[in-house]
mmCIF file of C-alpha atoms in Angstrom:
data_model
loop_
_atom_site.group_PDB
_atom_site.id
_atom_site.type_symbol
_atom_site.label_atom_id
_atom_site.label_comp_id
_atom_site.label_asym_id
_atom_site.label_seq_id
_atom_site.Cartn_x
_atom_site.Cartn_y
_atom_site.Cartn_z
ATOM 1 C CA MET W 1 -189.539 -62.013 -28.994
ATOM 2 C CA ALA W 2 -186.612 -63.496 -27.082
ATOM 3 C CA GLN W 3 -183.620 -61.211 -26.929
ATOM 4 C CA PRO W 4 -180.260 -62.406 -28.299
ATOM 5 C CA VAL W 5 -177.542 -63.221 -25.766
ATOM 6 C CA PHE W 6 -174.860 -62.075 -28.199
ATOM 7 C CA LYS W 7 -174.993 -58.660 -29.873
ATOM 8 C CA ARG W 8 -171.881 -58.952 -32.069
ATOM 9 C CA ILE W 9 -170.576 -62.224 -33.488
ATOM 10 C CA LEU W 10 -167.965 -63.571 -35.868
ATOM 11 C CA LEU W 11 -169.348 -66.408 -37.978
ATOM 12 C CA LYS W 12 -166.818 -68.786 -39.542
ATOM 13 C CA LEU W 13 -168.105 -70.511 -42.659
ATOM 14 C CA SER W 14 -166.052 -73.159 -44.378
ATOM 15 C CA GLY W 15 -165.956 -73.070 -48.152
ATOM 16 C CA GLU W 16 -167.291 -76.631 -48.110
ATOM 17 C CA ALA W 17 -170.446 -75.362 -46.399
ATOM 18 C CA LEU W 18 -171.325 -73.556 -49.639
ATOM 19 C CA MET W 19 -171.055 -76.701 -51.800
ATOM 20 C CA GLY W 20 -174.223 -78.432 -50.667
ATOM 21 C CA ASP W 21 -174.059 -81.910 -52.161
ATOM 22 C CA ASP W 22 -171.863 -80.808 -55.080
ATOM 23 C CA ALA W 23 -168.283 -82.065 -55.503
ATOM 24 C CA TYR W 24 -166.945 -78.505 -55.514
ATOM 25 C CA GLY W 25 -168.039 -74.978 -56.402
ATOM 26 C CA ILE W 26 -170.993 -72.988 -55.029
ATOM 27 C CA ASN W 27 -174.498 -74.419 -54.644
ATOM 28 C CA ARG W 28 -176.904 -71.506 -54.916
ATOM 29 C CA GLU W 29 -179.704 -73.167 -52.918
ATOM 30 C CA THR W 30 -177.311 -73.885 -50.048
ATOM 31 C CA VAL W 31 -175.984 -70.317 -50.031
ATOM 32 C CA THR W 32 -179.543 -68.960 -50.054
ATOM 33 C CA ALA W 33 -180.451 -71.113 -47.051
ATOM 34 C CA ILE W 34 -177.379 -69.927 -45.123
ATOM 35 C CA VAL W 35 -178.149 -66.300 -45.939
ATOM 36 C CA ALA W 36 -181.717 -66.780 -44.674
ATOM 37 C CA GLN W 37 -180.357 -67.826 -41.270
ATOM 38 C CA VAL W 38 -177.996 -64.836 -41.192
ATOM 39 C CA LYS W 39 -180.815 -62.468 -42.175
ATOM 40 C CA GLU W 40 -182.938 -63.810 -39.319
ATOM 41 C CA ILE W 41 -180.373 -62.809 -36.662
ATOM 42 C CA VAL W 42 -179.531 -59.516 -38.383
ATOM 43 C CA ASN W 43 -183.230 -58.634 -38.103
ATOM 44 C CA MET W 44 -182.917 -59.345 -34.364
ATOM 45 C CA GLY W 45 -180.290 -56.622 -34.131
ATOM 46 C CA VAL W 46 -177.219 -58.885 -34.056
ATOM 47 C CA GLN W 47 -174.079 -57.456 -35.681
ATOM 48 C CA VAL W 48 -172.502 -60.113 -37.901
ATOM 49 C CA GLY W 49 -168.963 -60.470 -39.239
ATOM 50 C CA ILE W 50 -168.190 -63.491 -41.435
ATOM 51 C CA VAL W 51 -164.906 -65.159 -42.287
ATOM 52 C CA ILE W 52 -165.231 -67.592 -45.166
ATOM 53 C CA GLY W 53 -162.984 -70.378 -46.351
ATOM 54 C CA GLY W 54 -162.137 -71.313 -49.941
ATOM 55 C CA GLY W 55 -161.893 -75.108 -49.940
ATOM 56 C CA ASN W 56 -164.881 -75.543 -52.232
ATOM 57 C CA ILE W 57 -163.267 -73.456 -54.981
ATOM 58 C CA PHE W 58 -159.717 -74.679 -54.434
ATOM 59 C CA ARG W 59 -160.896 -78.295 -54.448
ATOM 60 C CA GLY W 60 -161.624 -77.944 -58.153
ATOM 61 C CA VAL W 61 -157.999 -77.058 -58.937
ATOM 62 C CA ALA W 62 -156.339 -79.181 -56.234
ATOM 63 C CA PRO W 63 -155.035 -81.892 -58.609
ATOM 64 C CA ALA W 64 -153.221 -79.223 -60.664
ATOM 65 C CA ALA W 65 -151.824 -77.681 -57.474
ATOM 66 C CA GLU W 66 -150.248 -80.926 -56.253
ATOM 67 C CA GLY W 67 -146.534 -80.387 -55.632
ATOM 68 C CA MET W 68 -146.928 -76.631 -55.789
ATOM 69 C CA ASP W 69 -144.977 -74.338 -53.447
ATOM 70 C CA ARG W 70 -147.010 -74.085 -50.198
ATOM 71 C CA ALA W 71 -147.022 -70.278 -50.096
ATOM 72 C CA THR W 72 -148.247 -70.072 -53.702
ATOM 73 C CA ALA W 73 -151.007 -72.611 -53.003
ATOM 74 C CA ASP W 74 -152.056 -70.674 -49.899
ATOM 75 C CA TYR W 75 -152.315 -67.431 -51.868
ATOM 76 C CA MET W 76 -154.490 -69.240 -54.419
ATOM 77 C CA GLY W 77 -156.665 -70.400 -51.531
ATOM 78 C CA MET W 78 -156.969 -66.805 -50.289
ATOM 79 C CA LEU W 79 -158.218 -65.727 -53.717
ATOM 80 C CA ALA W 80 -160.798 -68.532 -53.537
ATOM 81 C CA THR W 81 -162.100 -67.092 -50.257
ATOM 82 C CA VAL W 82 -162.590 -63.712 -51.944
ATOM 83 C CA MET W 83 -164.612 -65.388 -54.680
ATOM 84 C CA ASN W 84 -166.783 -66.998 -51.994
ATOM 85 C CA ALA W 85 -167.137 -63.676 -50.186
ATOM 86 C CA MET W 86 -168.346 -62.003 -53.370
ATOM 87 C CA ALA W 87 -170.874 -64.793 -53.987
ATOM 88 C CA LEU W 88 -172.126 -64.508 -50.418
ATOM 89 C CA GLN W 89 -172.429 -60.734 -50.685
ATOM 90 C CA ASP W 90 -174.437 -61.113 -53.888
ATOM 91 C CA ALA W 91 -176.794 -63.627 -52.241
ATOM 92 C CA MET W 92 -177.281 -61.244 -49.318
ATOM 93 C CA LYS W 93 -178.076 -58.398 -51.705
ATOM 94 C CA HIS W 94 -180.800 -60.526 -53.284
ATOM 95 C CA ALA W 95 -182.153 -61.292 -49.792
ATOM 96 C CA GLY W 96 -182.263 -57.613 -48.842
ATOM 97 C CA VAL W 97 -179.307 -57.769 -46.454
ATOM 98 C CA ALA W 98 -176.681 -54.991 -46.683
ATOM 99 C CA ALA W 99 -173.192 -56.514 -46.794
ATOM 100 C CA ARG W 100 -169.638 -55.379 -47.415
ATOM 101 C CA VAL W 101 -166.610 -57.448 -48.442
ATOM 102 C CA GLN W 102 -163.227 -56.583 -46.986
ATOM 103 C CA SER W 103 -160.119 -58.391 -48.211
ATOM 104 C CA ALA W 104 -156.807 -58.907 -46.401
ATOM 105 C CA LEU W 105 -155.206 -58.875 -49.860
ATOM 106 C CA ASN W 106 -155.289 -55.657 -51.853
ATOM 107 C CA ILE W 107 -157.872 -56.337 -54.618
ATOM 108 C CA GLU W 108 -159.617 -53.007 -54.669
ATOM 109 C CA ALA W 109 -161.418 -53.654 -57.966
ATOM 110 C CA VAL W 110 -163.629 -56.253 -56.254
ATOM 111 C CA ALA W 111 -163.327 -55.711 -52.502
ATOM 112 C CA GLU W 112 -162.374 -53.050 -49.988
ATOM 113 C CA PRO W 113 -159.102 -53.500 -48.125
ATOM 114 C CA TYR W 114 -159.528 -54.702 -44.560
ATOM 115 C CA ILE W 115 -159.632 -51.712 -42.214
ATOM 116 C CA ARG W 116 -160.651 -52.502 -38.651
ATOM 117 C CA GLY W 117 -162.293 -49.172 -37.854
ATOM 118 C CA LYS W 118 -164.331 -49.207 -41.054
ATOM 119 C CA ALA W 119 -165.426 -52.797 -40.404
ATOM 120 C CA ILE W 120 -166.646 -51.879 -36.930
ATOM 121 C CA ARG W 121 -168.508 -48.861 -38.301
ATOM 122 C CA TYR W 122 -170.265 -51.057 -40.878
ATOM 123 C CA LEU W 123 -171.280 -53.466 -38.121
ATOM 124 C CA GLU W 124 -172.665 -50.623 -36.033
ATOM 125 C CA GLU W 125 -174.699 -49.525 -39.090
ATOM 126 C CA GLY W 126 -176.276 -52.992 -39.259
ATOM 127 C CA LYS W 127 -174.323 -54.201 -42.291
ATOM 128 C CA VAL W 128 -172.851 -57.694 -42.493
ATOM 129 C CA VAL W 129 -169.081 -57.597 -43.040
ATOM 130 C CA ILE W 130 -167.562 -60.510 -44.974
ATOM 131 C CA PHE W 131 -163.812 -60.877 -44.489
ATOM 132 C CA GLY W 132 -162.006 -62.491 -47.414
ATOM 133 C CA ALA W 133 -158.407 -63.633 -48.011
ATOM 134 C CA GLY W 134 -157.930 -65.035 -44.514
ATOM 135 C CA THR W 135 -155.222 -63.224 -42.592
ATOM 136 C CA GLY W 136 -153.498 -62.185 -45.817
ATOM 137 C CA ASN W 137 -150.539 -64.438 -44.991
ATOM 138 C CA PRO W 138 -149.678 -67.977 -46.098
ATOM 139 C CA PHE W 139 -149.408 -70.802 -43.556
ATOM 140 C CA PHE W 140 -152.385 -69.492 -41.555
ATOM 141 C CA THR W 141 -155.836 -71.058 -41.863
ATOM 142 C CA THR W 142 -159.159 -69.274 -42.158
ATOM 143 C CA ASP W 143 -159.948 -70.675 -38.677
ATOM 144 C CA THR W 144 -157.064 -68.567 -37.369
ATOM 145 C CA ALA W 145 -158.377 -65.625 -39.440
ATOM 146 C CA ALA W 146 -161.791 -66.063 -37.784
ATOM 147 C CA ALA W 147 -160.255 -65.988 -34.312
ATOM 148 C CA LEU W 148 -158.163 -62.948 -35.234
ATOM 149 C CA ARG W 149 -160.996 -60.970 -36.825
ATOM 150 C CA GLY W 150 -163.312 -61.927 -33.969
ATOM 151 C CA VAL W 151 -160.903 -60.409 -31.460
ATOM 152 C CA GLU W 152 -160.232 -57.360 -33.637
ATOM 153 C CA ILE W 153 -163.904 -56.426 -34.107
ATOM 154 C CA ASP W 154 -164.667 -57.017 -30.413
ATOM 155 C CA ALA W 155 -167.028 -59.882 -31.142
ATOM 156 C CA GLU W 156 -168.558 -61.617 -28.124
ATOM 157 C CA ILE W 157 -168.211 -65.120 -29.610
ATOM 158 C CA VAL W 158 -166.795 -66.962 -32.624
ATOM 159 C CA LEU W 159 -169.315 -69.314 -34.232
ATOM 160 C CA LYS W 160 -167.860 -72.182 -36.269
ATOM 161 C CA ALA W 161 -170.551 -73.306 -38.700
ATOM 162 C CA THR W 162 -170.011 -76.851 -39.971
ATOM 163 C CA LYS W 163 -171.915 -79.823 -41.402
ATOM 164 C CA VAL W 164 -171.813 -81.542 -37.975
ATOM 165 C CA ASP W 165 -173.869 -80.336 -35.020
ATOM 166 C CA GLY W 166 -170.979 -79.901 -32.596
ATOM 167 C CA ILE W 167 -167.770 -81.554 -31.428
ATOM 168 C CA TYR W 168 -167.881 -85.322 -30.916
ATOM 169 C CA THR W 169 -165.690 -87.818 -29.099
ATOM 170 C CA ALA W 170 -165.033 -89.437 -32.490
ATOM 171 C CA ASP W 171 -166.178 -89.007 -36.077
ATOM 172 C CA PRO W 172 -169.954 -89.680 -35.819
ATOM 173 C CA LYS W 173 -170.028 -90.789 -39.468
ATOM 174 C CA LYS W 174 -167.550 -93.579 -38.714
ATOM 175 C CA ASP W 175 -168.375 -94.354 -35.091
ATOM 176 C CA PRO W 176 -172.078 -94.623 -34.177
ATOM 177 C CA THR W 177 -171.198 -94.656 -30.480
ATOM 178 C CA ALA W 178 -169.588 -91.190 -30.649
ATOM 179 C CA THR W 179 -171.176 -88.668 -28.308
ATOM 180 C CA ARG W 180 -171.391 -84.909 -28.603
ATOM 181 C CA TYR W 181 -169.735 -82.602 -26.110
ATOM 182 C CA ASP W 182 -172.032 -79.909 -24.727
ATOM 183 C CA MET W 183 -168.988 -78.004 -23.504
ATOM 184 C CA VAL W 184 -165.225 -78.460 -23.724
ATOM 185 C CA SER W 185 -162.288 -76.366 -22.532
ATOM 186 C CA TYR W 186 -159.758 -74.785 -24.878
ATOM 187 C CA ASP W 187 -156.947 -76.905 -23.401
ATOM 188 C CA GLU W 188 -158.958 -80.103 -23.790
ATOM 189 C CA ALA W 189 -159.734 -79.228 -27.424
ATOM 190 C CA ILE W 190 -156.025 -78.638 -28.072
ATOM 191 C CA ASN W 191 -154.701 -81.623 -26.111
ATOM 192 C CA LYS W 192 -157.200 -84.049 -27.623
ATOM 193 C CA ASN W 193 -156.494 -82.633 -31.071
ATOM 194 C CA LEU W 194 -160.162 -82.034 -31.769
ATOM 195 C CA LYS W 195 -159.928 -81.069 -35.402
ATOM 196 C CA VAL W 196 -162.923 -78.785 -35.690
ATOM 197 C CA MET W 197 -160.491 -75.814 -35.569
ATOM 198 C CA ASP W 198 -156.722 -75.688 -35.701
ATOM 199 C CA ALA W 199 -154.589 -75.300 -32.557
ATOM 200 C CA THR W 200 -153.529 -71.761 -33.446
ATOM 201 C CA ALA W 201 -157.160 -70.611 -33.565
ATOM 202 C CA PHE W 202 -157.990 -72.370 -30.287
ATOM 203 C CA THR W 203 -154.914 -70.854 -28.627
ATOM 204 C CA LEU W 204 -155.713 -67.321 -29.767
ATOM 205 C CA CYS W 205 -159.292 -67.615 -28.524
ATOM 206 C CA ARG W 206 -158.083 -69.073 -25.213
ATOM 207 C CA ASP W 207 -155.550 -66.281 -24.683
ATOM 208 C CA GLN W 208 -158.151 -63.601 -25.484
ATOM 209 C CA LYS W 209 -160.945 -65.376 -23.549
ATOM 210 C CA MET W 210 -163.063 -65.559 -26.712
ATOM 211 C CA PRO W 211 -165.731 -68.296 -26.455
ATOM 212 C CA ILE W 212 -166.387 -70.545 -29.454
ATOM 213 C CA ALA W 213 -169.573 -72.283 -30.474
ATOM 214 C CA VAL W 214 -169.519 -75.154 -32.970
ATOM 215 C CA PHE W 215 -172.841 -76.021 -34.639
ATOM 216 C CA SER W 216 -174.412 -77.213 -37.872
ATOM 217 C CA ILE W 217 -175.451 -74.457 -40.248
ATOM 218 C CA PHE W 218 -177.642 -77.040 -42.007
ATOM 219 C CA LYS W 219 -180.016 -77.447 -39.055
ATOM 220 C CA GLU W 220 -182.933 -75.111 -39.572
ATOM 221 C CA GLY W 221 -182.900 -72.291 -37.033
ATOM 222 C CA ALA W 222 -179.640 -73.482 -35.446
ATOM 223 C CA LEU W 223 -177.880 -70.126 -35.808
ATOM 224 C CA LYS W 224 -180.747 -68.332 -34.076
ATOM 225 C CA ARG W 225 -180.760 -70.867 -31.236
ATOM 226 C CA VAL W 226 -177.043 -70.322 -30.649
ATOM 227 C CA ILE W 227 -177.564 -66.556 -30.604
ATOM 228 C CA LEU W 228 -180.373 -66.964 -28.041
ATOM 229 C CA GLY W 229 -178.045 -68.997 -25.810
ATOM 230 C CA GLU W 230 -179.950 -72.260 -26.209
ATOM 231 C CA ASN W 231 -178.330 -75.686 -25.985
ATOM 232 C CA GLU W 232 -177.220 -75.982 -29.616
ATOM 233 C CA GLY W 233 -173.914 -77.529 -30.681
ATOM 234 C CA THR W 234 -170.795 -77.436 -28.511
ATOM 235 C CA ARG W 235 -169.387 -74.505 -26.571
ATOM 236 C CA VAL W 236 -165.585 -74.121 -26.178
ATOM 237 C CA MET W 237 -164.501 -71.921 -23.303
ATOM 238 C CA ALA W 238 -162.255 -71.794 -20.245
#
């Protein structure tokens, strides 16, 4: 069996990735398929941390949140990420994968508080650690949380799992001539405003020399191919 290039990773999942073809909420079949890919690399000995977004849950209440104070809306979004983290943990349990949820907000009835040392110990024990509630602060995205947690747990790479198989010169759904980048620099991603991650996340990864890989979690075996260092998706690095 080929050996993984990366031994410890931070996987960023958007909340929308859990929706499947639904308008909002959690599609169980989609979550099960994602967990199967994670289980495959865990069985290869890869240590996996996951930061998850909450857009799929928050989308259902977005009309009611219109005009709401931004900080209040952001805290609601953080709670949505904890809901997603709990759903993901449950799916992993059913798949035979040991997982722990750590929350940046203090919700001890449903999740452990985020403690860096404990998270690293879980990873070393082969458990998947799912980080909920973003950074715990409003005005920061879960992309930024992924960059931050990736650096904190000494991950070797941040993997941004999307519905698109990499970063393109334009939106491939709108422009059939758009081409995929195999590799792009942090500065180019920031200067060209490539919206796959926000500028704060790109900047943090650049400053800490943390490589990023952007790929489609919906391509069968894509996560494993990234871990093996194969030409899958787009790599962002210096």
